[in-house]
Short mmCIF file of C-alpha atoms and ligand atoms in Angstrom, two decimals:
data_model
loop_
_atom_site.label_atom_id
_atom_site.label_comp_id
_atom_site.label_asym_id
_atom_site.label_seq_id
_atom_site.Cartn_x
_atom_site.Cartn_y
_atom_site.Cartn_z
CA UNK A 1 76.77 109.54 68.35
CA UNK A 2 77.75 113.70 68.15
CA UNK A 3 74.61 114.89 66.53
CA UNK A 4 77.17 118.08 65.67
CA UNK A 5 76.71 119.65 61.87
CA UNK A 6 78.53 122.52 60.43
CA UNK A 7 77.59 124.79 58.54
CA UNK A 8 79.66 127.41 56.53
CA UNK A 9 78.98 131.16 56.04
CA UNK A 10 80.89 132.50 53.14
CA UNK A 11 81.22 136.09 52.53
CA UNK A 12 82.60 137.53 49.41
CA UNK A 13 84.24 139.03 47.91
CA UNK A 14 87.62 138.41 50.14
CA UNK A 15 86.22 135.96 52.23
CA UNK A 16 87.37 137.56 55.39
CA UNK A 17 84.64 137.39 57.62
CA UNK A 18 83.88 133.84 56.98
CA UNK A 19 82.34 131.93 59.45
CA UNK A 20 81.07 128.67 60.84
CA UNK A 21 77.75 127.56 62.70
CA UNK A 22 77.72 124.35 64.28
CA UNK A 23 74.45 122.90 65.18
CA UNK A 24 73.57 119.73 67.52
CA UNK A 25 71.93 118.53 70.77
CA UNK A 26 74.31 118.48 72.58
CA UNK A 27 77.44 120.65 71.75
CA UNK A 28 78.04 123.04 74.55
CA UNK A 29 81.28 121.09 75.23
CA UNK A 30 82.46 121.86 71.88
CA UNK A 31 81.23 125.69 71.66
CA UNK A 32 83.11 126.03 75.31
CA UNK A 33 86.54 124.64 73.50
CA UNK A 34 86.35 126.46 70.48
CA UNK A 35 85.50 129.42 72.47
CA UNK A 36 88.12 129.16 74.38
CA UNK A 37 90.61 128.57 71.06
CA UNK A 38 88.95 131.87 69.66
CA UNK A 39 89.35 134.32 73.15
CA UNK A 40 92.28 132.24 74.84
CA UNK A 41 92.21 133.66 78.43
CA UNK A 42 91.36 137.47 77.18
CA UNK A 43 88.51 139.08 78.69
CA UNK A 44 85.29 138.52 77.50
CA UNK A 45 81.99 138.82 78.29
CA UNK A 46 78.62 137.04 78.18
CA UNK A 47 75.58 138.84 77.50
CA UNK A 48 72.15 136.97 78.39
CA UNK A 49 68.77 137.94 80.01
CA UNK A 50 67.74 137.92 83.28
CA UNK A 51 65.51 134.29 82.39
CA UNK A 52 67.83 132.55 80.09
CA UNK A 53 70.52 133.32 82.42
CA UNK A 54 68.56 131.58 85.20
CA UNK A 55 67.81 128.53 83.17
CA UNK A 56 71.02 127.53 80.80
CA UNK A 57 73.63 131.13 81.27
CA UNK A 58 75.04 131.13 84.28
CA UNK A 59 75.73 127.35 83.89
CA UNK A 60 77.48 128.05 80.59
CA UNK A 61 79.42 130.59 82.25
CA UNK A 62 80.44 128.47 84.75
CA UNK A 63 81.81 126.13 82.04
CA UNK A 64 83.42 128.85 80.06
CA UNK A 65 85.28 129.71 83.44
CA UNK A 66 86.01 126.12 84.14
CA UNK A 67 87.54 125.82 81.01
CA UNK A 68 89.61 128.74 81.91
CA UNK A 69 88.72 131.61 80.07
CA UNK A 70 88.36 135.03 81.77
CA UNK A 71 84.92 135.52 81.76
CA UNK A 72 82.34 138.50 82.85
CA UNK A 73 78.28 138.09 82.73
CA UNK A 74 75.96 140.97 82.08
CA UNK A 75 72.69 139.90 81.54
CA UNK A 76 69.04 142.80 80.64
CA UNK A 77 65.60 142.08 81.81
CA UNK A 78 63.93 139.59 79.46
CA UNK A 79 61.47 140.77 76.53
CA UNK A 80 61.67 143.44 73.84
CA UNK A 81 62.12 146.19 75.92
CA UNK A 82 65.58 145.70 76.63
CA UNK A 83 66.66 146.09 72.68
CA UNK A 84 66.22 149.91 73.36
CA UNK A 85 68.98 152.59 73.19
CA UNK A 86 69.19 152.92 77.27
CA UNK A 87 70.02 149.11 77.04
CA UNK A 88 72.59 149.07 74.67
CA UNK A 89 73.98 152.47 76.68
CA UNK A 90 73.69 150.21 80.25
CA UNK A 91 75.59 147.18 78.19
CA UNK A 92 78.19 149.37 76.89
CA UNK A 93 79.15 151.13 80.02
CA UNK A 94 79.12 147.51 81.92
CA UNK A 95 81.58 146.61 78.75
CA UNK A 96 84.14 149.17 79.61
CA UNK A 97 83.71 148.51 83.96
CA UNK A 98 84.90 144.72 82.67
CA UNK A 99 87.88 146.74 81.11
CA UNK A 100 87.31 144.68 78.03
CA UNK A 101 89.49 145.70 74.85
CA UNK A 102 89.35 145.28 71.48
CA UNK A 103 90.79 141.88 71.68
CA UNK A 104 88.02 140.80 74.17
CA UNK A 105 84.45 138.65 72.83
CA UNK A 106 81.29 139.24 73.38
CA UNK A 107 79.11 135.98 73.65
CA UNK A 108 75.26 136.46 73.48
CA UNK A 109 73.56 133.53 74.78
CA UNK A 110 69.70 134.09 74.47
CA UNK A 111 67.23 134.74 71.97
CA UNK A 112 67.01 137.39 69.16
CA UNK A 113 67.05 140.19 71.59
CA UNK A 114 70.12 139.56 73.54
CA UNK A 115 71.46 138.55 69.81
CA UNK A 116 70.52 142.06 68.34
CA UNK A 117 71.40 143.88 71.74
CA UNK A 118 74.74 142.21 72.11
CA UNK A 119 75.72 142.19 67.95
CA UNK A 120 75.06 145.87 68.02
CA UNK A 121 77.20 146.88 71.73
CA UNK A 122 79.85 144.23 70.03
CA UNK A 123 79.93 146.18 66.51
CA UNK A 124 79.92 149.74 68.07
CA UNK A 125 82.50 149.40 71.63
CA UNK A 126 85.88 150.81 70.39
CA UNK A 127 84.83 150.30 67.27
CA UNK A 128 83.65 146.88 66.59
CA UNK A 129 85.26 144.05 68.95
CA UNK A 130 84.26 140.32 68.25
CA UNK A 131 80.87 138.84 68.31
CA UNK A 132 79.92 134.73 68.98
CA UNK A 133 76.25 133.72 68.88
CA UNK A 134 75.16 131.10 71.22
CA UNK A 135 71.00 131.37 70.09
CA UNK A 136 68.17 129.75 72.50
CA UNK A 137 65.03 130.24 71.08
CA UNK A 138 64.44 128.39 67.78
CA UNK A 139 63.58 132.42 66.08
CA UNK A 140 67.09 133.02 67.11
CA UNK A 141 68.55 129.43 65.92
CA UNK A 142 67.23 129.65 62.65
CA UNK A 143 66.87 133.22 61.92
CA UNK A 144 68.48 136.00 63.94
CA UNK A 145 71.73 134.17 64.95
CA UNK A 146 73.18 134.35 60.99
CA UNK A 147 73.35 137.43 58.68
CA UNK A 148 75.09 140.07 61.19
CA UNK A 149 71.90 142.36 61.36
CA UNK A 150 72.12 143.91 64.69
CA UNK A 151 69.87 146.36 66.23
CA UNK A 152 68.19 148.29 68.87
CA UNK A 153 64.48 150.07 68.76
CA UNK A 154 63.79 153.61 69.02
CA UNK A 155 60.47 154.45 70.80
CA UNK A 156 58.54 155.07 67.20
CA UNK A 157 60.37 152.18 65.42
CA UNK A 158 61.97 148.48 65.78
CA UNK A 159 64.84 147.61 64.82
CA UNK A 160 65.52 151.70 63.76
CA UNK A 161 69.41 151.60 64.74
CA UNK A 162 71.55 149.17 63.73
CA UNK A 163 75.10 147.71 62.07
CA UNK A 164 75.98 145.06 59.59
CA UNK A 165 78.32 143.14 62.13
CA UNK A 166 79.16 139.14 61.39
CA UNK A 167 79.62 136.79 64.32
CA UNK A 168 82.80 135.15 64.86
CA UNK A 169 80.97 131.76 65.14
CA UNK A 170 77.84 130.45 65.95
CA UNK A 171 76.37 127.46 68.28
CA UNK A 172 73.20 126.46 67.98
CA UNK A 173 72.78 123.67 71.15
CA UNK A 174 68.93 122.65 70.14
CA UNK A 175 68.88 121.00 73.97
CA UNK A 176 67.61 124.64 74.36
CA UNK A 177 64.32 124.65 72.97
CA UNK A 178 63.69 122.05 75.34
CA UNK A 179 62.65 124.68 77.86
CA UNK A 180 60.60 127.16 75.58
CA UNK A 181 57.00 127.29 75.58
CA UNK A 182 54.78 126.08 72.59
CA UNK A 183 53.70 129.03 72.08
CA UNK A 184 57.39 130.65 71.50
CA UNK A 185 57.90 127.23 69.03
CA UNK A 186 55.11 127.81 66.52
CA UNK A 187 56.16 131.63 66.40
CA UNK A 188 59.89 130.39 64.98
CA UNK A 189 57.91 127.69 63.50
CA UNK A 190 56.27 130.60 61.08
CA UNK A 191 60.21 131.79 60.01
CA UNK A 192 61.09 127.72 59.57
CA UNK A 193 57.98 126.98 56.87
CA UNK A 194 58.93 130.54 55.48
CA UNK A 195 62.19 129.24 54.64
CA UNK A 196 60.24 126.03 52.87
CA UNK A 197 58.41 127.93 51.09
CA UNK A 198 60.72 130.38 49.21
CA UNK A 199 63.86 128.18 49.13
CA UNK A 200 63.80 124.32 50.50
CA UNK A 201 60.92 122.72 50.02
CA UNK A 202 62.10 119.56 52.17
CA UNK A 203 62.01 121.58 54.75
CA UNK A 204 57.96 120.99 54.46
CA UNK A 205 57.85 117.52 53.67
CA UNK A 206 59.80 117.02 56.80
CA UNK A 207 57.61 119.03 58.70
CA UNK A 208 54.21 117.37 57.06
CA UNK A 209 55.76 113.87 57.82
CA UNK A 210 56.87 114.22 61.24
CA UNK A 211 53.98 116.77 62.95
CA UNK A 212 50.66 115.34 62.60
CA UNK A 213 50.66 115.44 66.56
CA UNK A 214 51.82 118.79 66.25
CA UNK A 215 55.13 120.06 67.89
CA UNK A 216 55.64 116.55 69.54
CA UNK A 217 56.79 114.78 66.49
CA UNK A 218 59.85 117.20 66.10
CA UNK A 219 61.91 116.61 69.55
CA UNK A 220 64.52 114.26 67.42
CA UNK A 221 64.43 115.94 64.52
CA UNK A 222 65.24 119.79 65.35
CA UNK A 223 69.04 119.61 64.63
CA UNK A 224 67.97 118.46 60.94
CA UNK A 225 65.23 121.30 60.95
CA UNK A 226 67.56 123.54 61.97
CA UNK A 227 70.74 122.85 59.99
CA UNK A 228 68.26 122.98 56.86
CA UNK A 229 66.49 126.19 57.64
CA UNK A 230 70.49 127.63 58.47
CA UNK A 231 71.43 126.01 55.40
CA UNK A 232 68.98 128.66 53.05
CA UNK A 233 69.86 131.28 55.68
CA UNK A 234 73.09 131.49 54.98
CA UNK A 235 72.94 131.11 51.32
CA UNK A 236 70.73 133.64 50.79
CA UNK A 237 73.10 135.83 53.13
CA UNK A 238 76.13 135.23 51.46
CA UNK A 239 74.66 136.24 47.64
CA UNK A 240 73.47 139.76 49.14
CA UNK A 241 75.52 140.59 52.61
CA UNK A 242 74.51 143.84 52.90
CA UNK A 243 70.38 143.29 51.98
CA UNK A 244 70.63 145.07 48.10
CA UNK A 245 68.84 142.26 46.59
CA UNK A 246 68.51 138.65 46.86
CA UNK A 247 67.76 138.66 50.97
CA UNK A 248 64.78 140.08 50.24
CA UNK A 249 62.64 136.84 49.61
CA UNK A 250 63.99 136.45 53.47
CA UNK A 251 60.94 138.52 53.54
CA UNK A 252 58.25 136.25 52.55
CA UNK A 253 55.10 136.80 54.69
CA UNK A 254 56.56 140.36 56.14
CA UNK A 255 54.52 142.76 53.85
CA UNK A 256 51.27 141.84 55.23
CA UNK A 257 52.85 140.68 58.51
CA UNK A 258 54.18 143.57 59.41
CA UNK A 259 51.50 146.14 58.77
CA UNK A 260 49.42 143.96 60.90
CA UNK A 261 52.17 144.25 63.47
CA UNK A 262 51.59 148.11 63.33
CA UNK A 263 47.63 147.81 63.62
CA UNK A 264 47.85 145.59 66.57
CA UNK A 265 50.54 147.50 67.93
CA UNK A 266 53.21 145.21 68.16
CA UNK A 267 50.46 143.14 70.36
CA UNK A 268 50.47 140.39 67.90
CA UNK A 269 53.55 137.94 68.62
CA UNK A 270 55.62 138.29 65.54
CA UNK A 271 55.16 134.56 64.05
CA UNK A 272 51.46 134.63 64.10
CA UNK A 273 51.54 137.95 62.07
CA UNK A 274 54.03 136.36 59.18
CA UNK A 275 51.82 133.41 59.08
CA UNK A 276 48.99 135.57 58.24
CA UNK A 277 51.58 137.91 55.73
CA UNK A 278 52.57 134.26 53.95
CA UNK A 279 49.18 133.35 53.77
CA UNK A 280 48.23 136.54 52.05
CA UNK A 281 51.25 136.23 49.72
CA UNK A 282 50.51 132.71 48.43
CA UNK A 283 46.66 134.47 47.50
CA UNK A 284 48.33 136.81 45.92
CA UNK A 285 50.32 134.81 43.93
CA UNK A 286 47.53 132.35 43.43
CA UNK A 287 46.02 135.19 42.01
CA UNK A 288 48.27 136.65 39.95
CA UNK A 289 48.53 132.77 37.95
CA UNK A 290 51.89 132.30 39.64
CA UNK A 291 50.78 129.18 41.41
CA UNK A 292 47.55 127.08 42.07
CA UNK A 293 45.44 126.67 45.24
CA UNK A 294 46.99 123.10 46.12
CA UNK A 295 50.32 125.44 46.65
CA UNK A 296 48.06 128.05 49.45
CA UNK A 297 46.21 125.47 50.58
CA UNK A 298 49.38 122.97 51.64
CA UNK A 299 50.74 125.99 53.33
CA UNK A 300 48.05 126.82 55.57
CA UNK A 301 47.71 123.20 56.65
CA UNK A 302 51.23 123.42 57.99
CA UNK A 303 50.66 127.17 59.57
CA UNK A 304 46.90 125.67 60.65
CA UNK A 305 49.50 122.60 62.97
CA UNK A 306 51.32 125.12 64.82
CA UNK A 307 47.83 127.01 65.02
CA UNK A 308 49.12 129.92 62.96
CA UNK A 309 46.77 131.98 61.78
CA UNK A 310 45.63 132.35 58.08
CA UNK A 311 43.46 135.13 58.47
CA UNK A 312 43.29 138.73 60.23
CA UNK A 313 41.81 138.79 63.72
CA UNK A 314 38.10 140.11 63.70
CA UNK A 315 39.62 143.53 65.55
CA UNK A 316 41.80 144.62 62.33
CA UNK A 317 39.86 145.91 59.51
CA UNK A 318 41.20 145.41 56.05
CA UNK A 319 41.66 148.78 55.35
CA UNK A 320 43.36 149.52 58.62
CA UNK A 321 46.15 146.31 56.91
CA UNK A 322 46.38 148.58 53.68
CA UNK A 323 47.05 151.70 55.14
CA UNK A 324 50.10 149.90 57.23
CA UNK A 325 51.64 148.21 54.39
CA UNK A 326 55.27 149.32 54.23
CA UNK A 327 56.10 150.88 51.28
CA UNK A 328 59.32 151.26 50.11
CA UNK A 329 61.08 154.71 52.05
CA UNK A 330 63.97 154.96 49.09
CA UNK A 331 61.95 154.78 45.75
CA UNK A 332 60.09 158.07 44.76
CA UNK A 333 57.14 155.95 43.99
CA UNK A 334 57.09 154.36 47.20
CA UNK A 335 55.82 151.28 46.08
CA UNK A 336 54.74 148.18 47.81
CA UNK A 337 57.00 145.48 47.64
CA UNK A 338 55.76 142.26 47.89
CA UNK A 339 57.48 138.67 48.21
CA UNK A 340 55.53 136.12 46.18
CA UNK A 341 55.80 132.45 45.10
CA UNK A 342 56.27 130.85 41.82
CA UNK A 343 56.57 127.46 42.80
CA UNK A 344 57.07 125.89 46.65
CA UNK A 345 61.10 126.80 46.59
CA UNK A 346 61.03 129.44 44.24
CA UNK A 347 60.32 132.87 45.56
CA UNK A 348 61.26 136.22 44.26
CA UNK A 349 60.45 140.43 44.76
CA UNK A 350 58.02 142.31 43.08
CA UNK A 351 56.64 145.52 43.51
CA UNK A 352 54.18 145.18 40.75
CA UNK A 353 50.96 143.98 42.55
CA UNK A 354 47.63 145.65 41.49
CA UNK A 355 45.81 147.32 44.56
CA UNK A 356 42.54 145.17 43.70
CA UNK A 357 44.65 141.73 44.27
CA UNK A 358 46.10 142.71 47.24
CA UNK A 359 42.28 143.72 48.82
CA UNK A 360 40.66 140.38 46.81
CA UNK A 361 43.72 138.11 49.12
CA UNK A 362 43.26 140.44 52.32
CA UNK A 363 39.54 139.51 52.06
CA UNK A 364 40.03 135.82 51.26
CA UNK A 365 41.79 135.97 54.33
CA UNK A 366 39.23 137.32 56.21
CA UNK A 367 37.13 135.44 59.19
P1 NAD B 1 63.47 137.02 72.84
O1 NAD B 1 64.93 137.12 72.69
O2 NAD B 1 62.76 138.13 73.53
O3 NAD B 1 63.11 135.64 73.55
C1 NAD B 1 61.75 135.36 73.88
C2 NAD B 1 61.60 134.91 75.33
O4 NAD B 1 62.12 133.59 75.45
C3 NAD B 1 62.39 135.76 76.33
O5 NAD B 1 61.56 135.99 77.44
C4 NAD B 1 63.56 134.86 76.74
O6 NAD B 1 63.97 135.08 78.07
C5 NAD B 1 62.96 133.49 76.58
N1 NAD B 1 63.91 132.42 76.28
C6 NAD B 1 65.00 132.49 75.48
N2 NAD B 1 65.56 131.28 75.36
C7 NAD B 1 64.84 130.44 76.13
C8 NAD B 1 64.92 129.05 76.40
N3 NAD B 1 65.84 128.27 75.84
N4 NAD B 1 64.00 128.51 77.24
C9 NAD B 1 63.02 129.28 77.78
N5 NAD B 1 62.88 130.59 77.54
C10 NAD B 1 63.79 131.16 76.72
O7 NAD B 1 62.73 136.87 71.42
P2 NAD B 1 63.04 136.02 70.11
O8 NAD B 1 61.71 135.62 69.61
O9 NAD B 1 64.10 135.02 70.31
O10 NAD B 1 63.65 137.15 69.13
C11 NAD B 1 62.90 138.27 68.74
C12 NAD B 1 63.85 139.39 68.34
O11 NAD B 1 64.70 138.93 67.27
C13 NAD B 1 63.15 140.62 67.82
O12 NAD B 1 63.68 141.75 68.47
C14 NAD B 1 63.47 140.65 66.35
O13 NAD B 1 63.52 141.96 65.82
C15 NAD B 1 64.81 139.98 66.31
N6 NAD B 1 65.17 139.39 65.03
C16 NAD B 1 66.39 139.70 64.48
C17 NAD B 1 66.76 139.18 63.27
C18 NAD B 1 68.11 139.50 62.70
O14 NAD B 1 68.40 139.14 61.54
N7 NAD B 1 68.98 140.13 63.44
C19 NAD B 1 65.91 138.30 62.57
C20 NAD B 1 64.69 137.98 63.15
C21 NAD B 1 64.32 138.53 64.39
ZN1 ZN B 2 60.52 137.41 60.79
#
């Protein structure tokens, strides 16, 4: 039985760039043919990494080709690093030696870097051509593949250039995750009990029922996990395209998270610092009378499963945290703005959080 789901992305107000994910185990076949409906025999290009290409791209590629599509294959070294400027310059000028045109595709197959890196050359060569997701790392399956952020770093800041720019389609072939680490897992795992926590709460009963043994438990049950967690995604997407509002709860655990990105210099894999940020958050709201402990507490079991920290690493100093909390660059006031809880589900944006709570959670969450 096709384990194939779909999943709709609709974008007001003219509904133009609708689009569709599809999600399964096993659904390359059906990407390649829809692919190949989308681009015809124009030419297009795939854009991986140098270690996804090695393990699942050039095979795809071969099957795109097979198929009979006209197909090029660029792919970047693997790792951050290659979501710079120079990168996108390299992919751009490789873009124009395949003669593409603005009826050509670009197809990013890898995970949220070669999503970003490709979205943004896709949104910016002669003006904007189109865009298909094909996401490998279960960050880039349940997060980065939807939404149309795209984006490359400038030496002082991440993600610091960038387009709105929706893909054509997405596929989401969970076979994938087969070959990622644990360790790369649990850091999507942080984004997936994020998206429990401020939207579908099934999304953690699922998880509590089915990973007592950890990451084992989930190897049937990831094209369920990650239609649901695609399923908030794009809701929250389509009521606030262009991030004015509503897509900030997608932001849960990213206040706290990301200033201790900046004191551990971006050392700190990116899912271990929102599981600390979420942590802090539920405190917060705990304290605030928003929710009770049993709401923290059932949280940090799930982060504590995936061994996702709850608290800052001995080396980062609570005031070092404070001093790196982003405040907000467009308000006068330049307050902090803070995702909080009022219920498992039921998240929304403040940025009226007395100074003393936010030290009282930081130090709650303290070794
Ligand atoms: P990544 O793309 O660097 O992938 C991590 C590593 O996994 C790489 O070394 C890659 O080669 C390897 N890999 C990929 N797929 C694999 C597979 N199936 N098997 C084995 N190895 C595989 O990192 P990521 O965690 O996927 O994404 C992080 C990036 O996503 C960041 O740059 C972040 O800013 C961005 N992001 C973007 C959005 C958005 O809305 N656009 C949202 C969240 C994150
Ligand atoms: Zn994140």
């Amino acid at each position: 039985m096709s384990s194939l789901r779909r999943i709709s992305v609709h974008l007001p107000p003219t509904g133009a760039l609708d689009y569709t994910i599809a999600v399964g185990s096993d659904i390359l076949d059906t990407a390649v043919s829809e692919l190949k409906s989308f681009l015809g025999t124009r030419r297009s290009m795939v854009l991986t990494d140098d270690h996804v290409h090695e393990i699942w791209g050039a095979a795809f590629v071969e099957k795109l080709r097979g198929s009979g599509m006209n197909i090029e294959c660029a792919s970047v070294p693997q790792g951050e690093r290659s979501k710079s400027w120079e990168c996108a310059q390299t992919v751009l000028a490789k873009m124009m030696s395949f003669s593409l045109n603005r009826d050509s595709g670009l197809i990013a197959v890898g995970g949220g870097v070669v999503g970003d890196l490709g979205g943004f050359a896709a949104s910016v060569y002669m003006r904007g051509i189109s865009c298909f997701q094909v996401p490998t790392t279960l960050l880039a399956q349940v997060d980065s593949c939807v939404g149309g952020k795209t984006a490359v770093d400038l030496p002082t800041a991440k993600n610091a250039v960038g387009t709105f720019h929706q893909p054509k389609a997405v596929y989401a072939d969970t076979r994938f995750l087969n070959t990622l680490p644990d360790s790369a897992l649990a850091n999507g795992m942080a984004e997936v009990i994020k998206y429990g926590a401020i939207r579908d709460a099934s999304i953690l009963a699922l998880l509590e029922d089915n990973t007592s043994k950890g990451l084992e438990g989930l190897s049937d049950l990831w094209p369920e996990l990650v239609t649901r967690c695609l399923r908030v995604k794009s809701d929250v997407v389509a009521a606030d395209e262009f991030d004015r509002g509503e897509r900030m709860i997608l932001n849960f655990g990213h206040t706290a998270g990301h200033a201790l990105e900046v004191v551990t210099g971006f050392e700190m894999p990116h899912g271990e610092a929102v599981a600390f940020g979420m942590s802090t958050a539920c405190r917060i709201s705990e304290s605030l009378g928003l929710i009770d402990s049993s709401v923290s507490e059932r949280i940090d079991r799930l982060l504590d499963r995936f061994h996702l920290p709850q608290s800052l690493p001995e080396d980062a100093s609570i005031e070092a945290v404070l001093e790196c909390l982003p405040r907000d660059k467009k308000a006068s006031d330049r307050k902090i703005r803070w995702v909080l809880l009022r219920d498992l589900g039921d998240a929304f944006v403040t940025d009226e959080v007395p100074r003393d709570r936010i030290v009282a959670a930081l130090k709650r969450n303290t070794t």
